[in-house]
Amino acid sequence: MKLTLLGAPGAGKGTQSDILSRKLGVPTISTGNILRSAIHDGTSVGLAAKSYIDKGQLVPDNVIIDIVQERLSKPDCANGFILDGMPRTIPQAEALIAHGIELDSVLSLEVSDEDIVERMAGRRVCPRCGASYHVRGTALIVRPDDAPETVRDRLHVYHEQTEPLKGFYEKLGLLHSVENVGSIEDVSREIFRSLGIVE
C-alpha cells in the first residue's frame, strides 16, 4: 500500500504511521530524514538540496520530489510506503503525480483544534530543561514547538496550506477520514477498517 497521512500537528500521525508501518510491513518515509541522508551521502539530488540550504533558501519542491523519488526506488519500498511530511501543499501533491509517484490511499486524522491545544498543554515538561516531551513506544520525544502559542501558529499554517489537500484527494477518490478519538488501539482499528486492512 502506498499511503500518506494528513492531519494537524499533534493529530497523531506519527503514532499511527508507526503502527501502520509495522502492520503493513512497509517503511515510513520522512522527507526530513531522507533530505538529511541524501545530503550526507552526497547524492546528486542531495548536493542540489545542499546548495539551496547553504544559501539559506528553502529547498524547492522539484528537488524534494527528486529526493523522495530516489528514496522510493529502494528495494524496501517495493511493496509500498507511508509518506511522512509529504505532500504539505497542493503544488507538492501535483508534483508527486507529475513525477509518477501515485498513492493508493490518503488518510486524514481528524482532531479539533481545541483538543490539539489541550493535548499539547497536557504533555509532560522536563524538570531539567523545561522542554515539552511525550513518549512514543520506548522513545522519549522532545518537542520544543509544543508551547500553546506555537501550536496555534502551526495550526494556522496547517489550515492555510495543508488542509486543502483533503479536498484535492477527495476529488481523486483517495481520501479516508478517521476521527482520532478514543484509545490509540481504537483509532488504529478504525483506520484498518477504513483502509480495508484485515486485522
Short mmCIF file of C-alpha atoms in Angstrom, two decimals:
data_model
loop_
_atom_site.label_atom_id
_atom_site.label_comp_id
_atom_site.label_asym_id
_atom_site.label_seq_id
_atom_site.Cartn_x
_atom_site.Cartn_y
_atom_site.Cartn_z
CA MET A 1 0.00 0.00 0.00
CA LYS A 2 1.23 3.48 -0.91
CA LEU A 3 -0.11 5.87 1.66
CA THR A 4 0.26 9.32 3.14
CA LEU A 5 -1.23 10.70 6.35
CA LEU A 6 -2.77 14.14 6.69
CA GLY A 7 -3.68 15.86 9.91
CA ALA A 8 -2.95 18.89 12.01
CA PRO A 9 0.19 18.98 14.17
CA GLY A 10 -0.49 16.80 17.20
CA ALA A 11 -3.22 14.80 15.44
CA GLY A 12 -1.36 11.53 15.98
CA LYS A 13 0.14 10.99 12.52
CA GLY A 14 3.49 9.77 13.86
CA THR A 15 1.93 7.28 16.24
CA GLN A 16 -0.48 5.85 13.67
CA SER A 17 2.09 5.78 10.85
CA ASP A 18 4.38 3.70 13.11
CA ILE A 19 1.53 1.26 13.75
CA LEU A 20 0.61 1.10 10.06
CA SER A 21 4.25 0.61 9.08
CA ARG A 22 4.52 -2.44 11.34
CA LYS A 23 1.12 -3.78 10.29
CA LEU A 24 1.77 -3.44 6.56
CA GLY A 25 5.48 -4.24 6.62
CA VAL A 26 6.35 -1.09 4.66
CA PRO A 27 8.69 1.77 5.59
CA THR A 28 7.66 5.19 6.76
CA ILE A 29 9.47 7.73 4.61
CA SER A 30 10.18 11.01 6.38
CA THR A 31 11.07 13.78 3.95
CA GLY A 32 13.23 15.47 6.58
CA ASN A 33 15.20 12.28 7.23
CA ILE A 34 15.75 11.44 3.57
CA LEU A 35 16.78 15.02 2.81
CA ARG A 36 19.45 14.85 5.53
CA SER A 37 20.52 11.38 4.35
CA ALA A 38 20.81 12.45 0.69
CA ILE A 39 22.94 15.43 1.70
CA HIS A 40 25.11 13.26 3.96
CA ASP A 41 25.55 10.62 1.22
CA GLY A 42 26.43 13.27 -1.36
CA THR A 43 23.90 12.08 -3.95
CA SER A 44 23.27 14.38 -6.90
CA VAL A 45 19.88 15.49 -5.56
CA GLY A 46 21.34 15.78 -2.06
CA LEU A 47 24.03 18.12 -3.38
CA ALA A 48 21.37 20.12 -5.21
CA ALA A 49 19.40 20.47 -1.95
CA LYS A 50 22.55 21.43 -0.04
CA SER A 51 23.25 24.25 -2.49
CA TYR A 52 19.92 25.87 -1.53
CA ILE A 53 20.34 25.24 2.20
CA ASP A 54 23.86 26.69 2.17
CA LYS A 55 22.40 29.90 0.73
CA GLY A 56 19.73 29.98 3.43
CA GLN A 57 16.98 29.23 0.90
CA LEU A 58 14.11 26.75 1.04
CA VAL A 59 14.68 23.60 -0.97
CA PRO A 60 12.31 23.84 -4.00
CA ASP A 61 9.52 21.29 -4.39
CA ASN A 62 11.07 19.75 -7.52
CA VAL A 63 14.29 18.93 -5.61
CA ILE A 64 12.31 17.50 -2.68
CA ILE A 65 10.29 15.37 -5.13
CA ASP A 66 13.51 14.10 -6.75
CA ILE A 67 14.84 13.10 -3.31
CA VAL A 68 11.56 11.33 -2.47
CA GLN A 69 11.59 9.56 -5.85
CA GLU A 70 15.20 8.45 -5.28
CA ARG A 71 14.26 7.03 -1.84
CA LEU A 72 11.16 5.26 -3.14
CA SER A 73 13.28 3.41 -5.72
CA LYS A 74 14.97 1.44 -2.89
CA PRO A 75 14.02 -2.26 -2.54
CA ASP A 76 12.29 -1.81 0.85
CA CYS A 77 9.61 0.31 -0.87
CA ALA A 78 8.75 -2.39 -3.44
CA ASN A 79 5.59 -3.38 -1.55
CA GLY A 80 4.58 0.15 -0.60
CA PHE A 81 5.43 3.00 1.74
CA ILE A 82 3.97 5.60 4.06
CA LEU A 83 4.95 9.21 3.33
CA ASP A 84 5.55 11.35 6.42
CA GLY A 85 5.50 15.10 5.88
CA MET A 86 4.74 14.94 2.18
CA PRO A 87 2.84 16.43 0.49
CA ARG A 88 2.21 19.58 2.52
CA THR A 89 0.62 21.65 -0.24
CA ILE A 90 -1.46 21.10 -3.37
CA PRO A 91 1.50 22.03 -5.64
CA GLN A 92 3.55 19.30 -3.92
CA ALA A 93 0.71 16.80 -4.44
CA GLU A 94 0.51 17.77 -8.11
CA ALA A 95 4.29 17.42 -8.42
CA LEU A 96 4.16 13.91 -6.93
CA ILE A 97 1.62 12.90 -9.57
CA ALA A 98 3.63 14.56 -12.35
CA HIS A 99 6.68 12.53 -11.26
CA GLY A 100 4.70 9.27 -11.38
CA ILE A 101 4.52 8.86 -7.59
CA GLU A 102 0.97 7.62 -7.12
CA LEU A 103 -0.79 6.94 -3.84
CA ASP A 104 -3.32 4.20 -3.13
CA SER A 105 -4.89 5.99 -0.17
CA VAL A 106 -4.70 9.21 1.80
CA LEU A 107 -5.63 9.02 5.48
CA SER A 108 -6.77 12.17 7.27
CA LEU A 109 -6.73 12.05 11.06
CA GLU A 110 -9.40 14.42 12.34
CA VAL A 111 -8.96 16.22 15.66
CA SER A 112 -10.40 19.59 16.67
CA ASP A 113 -8.02 22.50 17.24
CA GLU A 114 -9.23 22.76 20.84
CA ASP A 115 -8.38 19.11 21.50
CA ILE A 116 -4.95 19.51 19.94
CA VAL A 117 -4.08 22.55 22.06
CA GLU A 118 -5.36 20.70 25.14
CA ARG A 119 -3.33 17.59 24.28
CA MET A 120 -0.18 19.64 23.79
CA ALA A 121 -0.74 21.52 27.03
CA GLY A 122 -1.09 18.18 28.80
CA ARG A 123 2.28 16.92 27.69
CA ARG A 124 4.94 16.46 30.29
CA VAL A 125 7.61 19.07 30.92
CA CYS A 126 11.21 18.11 31.66
CA PRO A 127 12.20 19.39 35.13
CA ARG A 128 15.78 19.94 33.92
CA CYS A 129 15.35 21.90 30.68
CA GLY A 130 11.64 22.77 30.62
CA ALA A 131 11.12 21.20 27.18
CA SER A 132 7.80 19.60 26.33
CA TYR A 133 8.00 15.87 25.68
CA HIS A 134 5.97 12.75 25.20
CA VAL A 135 6.72 9.07 24.94
CA ARG A 136 6.35 7.20 21.64
CA GLY A 137 6.92 3.50 22.17
CA THR A 138 10.10 3.36 24.22
CA ALA A 139 11.48 6.62 22.83
CA LEU A 140 11.38 9.96 24.60
CA ILE A 141 10.41 12.61 22.05
CA VAL A 142 11.28 16.22 22.87
CA ARG A 143 9.14 18.78 21.08
CA PRO A 144 10.09 22.38 21.93
CA ASP A 145 7.46 23.55 19.42
CA ASP A 146 4.59 22.27 21.60
CA ALA A 147 4.05 25.53 23.51
CA PRO A 148 0.37 26.57 23.12
CA GLU A 149 1.14 29.76 21.17
CA THR A 150 3.46 27.83 18.82
CA VAL A 151 0.83 25.11 18.39
CA ARG A 152 -1.74 27.74 17.38
CA ASP A 153 0.71 29.15 14.82
CA ARG A 154 1.34 25.66 13.44
CA LEU A 155 -2.41 25.01 13.26
CA HIS A 156 -2.88 28.23 11.30
CA VAL A 157 -0.25 27.13 8.76
CA TYR A 158 -1.85 23.68 8.55
CA HIS A 159 -5.33 25.09 7.85
CA GLU A 160 -3.98 27.51 5.28
CA GLN A 161 -1.53 25.30 3.38
CA THR A 162 -2.14 21.61 4.09
CA GLU A 163 -5.84 21.16 4.89
CA PRO A 164 -6.87 21.99 1.27
CA LEU A 165 -5.24 18.67 0.33
CA LYS A 166 -8.27 16.90 1.77
CA GLY A 167 -10.47 18.34 -0.97
CA PHE A 168 -7.79 17.63 -3.59
CA TYR A 169 -7.55 13.95 -2.65
CA GLU A 170 -11.29 13.58 -2.08
CA LYS A 171 -11.84 14.54 -5.74
CA LEU A 172 -9.39 11.79 -6.70
CA GLY A 173 -11.33 9.26 -4.59
CA LEU A 174 -8.34 8.57 -2.32
CA LEU A 175 -9.34 10.27 0.94
CA HIS A 176 -10.23 8.31 4.07
CA SER A 177 -11.07 10.39 7.16
CA VAL A 178 -10.90 8.94 10.67
CA GLU A 179 -11.75 10.72 13.91
CA ASN A 180 -8.83 10.40 16.33
CA VAL A 181 -10.89 9.90 19.46
CA GLY A 182 -10.63 7.11 22.00
CA SER A 183 -7.60 4.94 22.64
CA ILE A 184 -4.72 4.56 20.20
CA GLU A 185 -5.86 0.97 19.63
CA ASP A 186 -9.45 2.05 18.87
CA VAL A 187 -8.22 4.61 16.34
CA SER A 188 -5.90 2.04 14.74
CA ARG A 189 -8.79 -0.39 14.35
CA GLU A 190 -10.90 2.32 12.71
CA ILE A 191 -8.00 3.16 10.36
CA PHE A 192 -7.61 -0.50 9.40
CA ARG A 193 -11.35 -0.73 8.73
CA SER A 194 -11.35 2.47 6.69
CA LEU A 195 -8.40 1.34 4.57
CA GLY A 196 -9.70 -2.23 4.16
CA ILE A 197 -6.82 -3.76 6.12
CA VAL A 198 -7.57 -7.12 7.74
CA GLU A 199 -6.66 -7.07 11.45
#
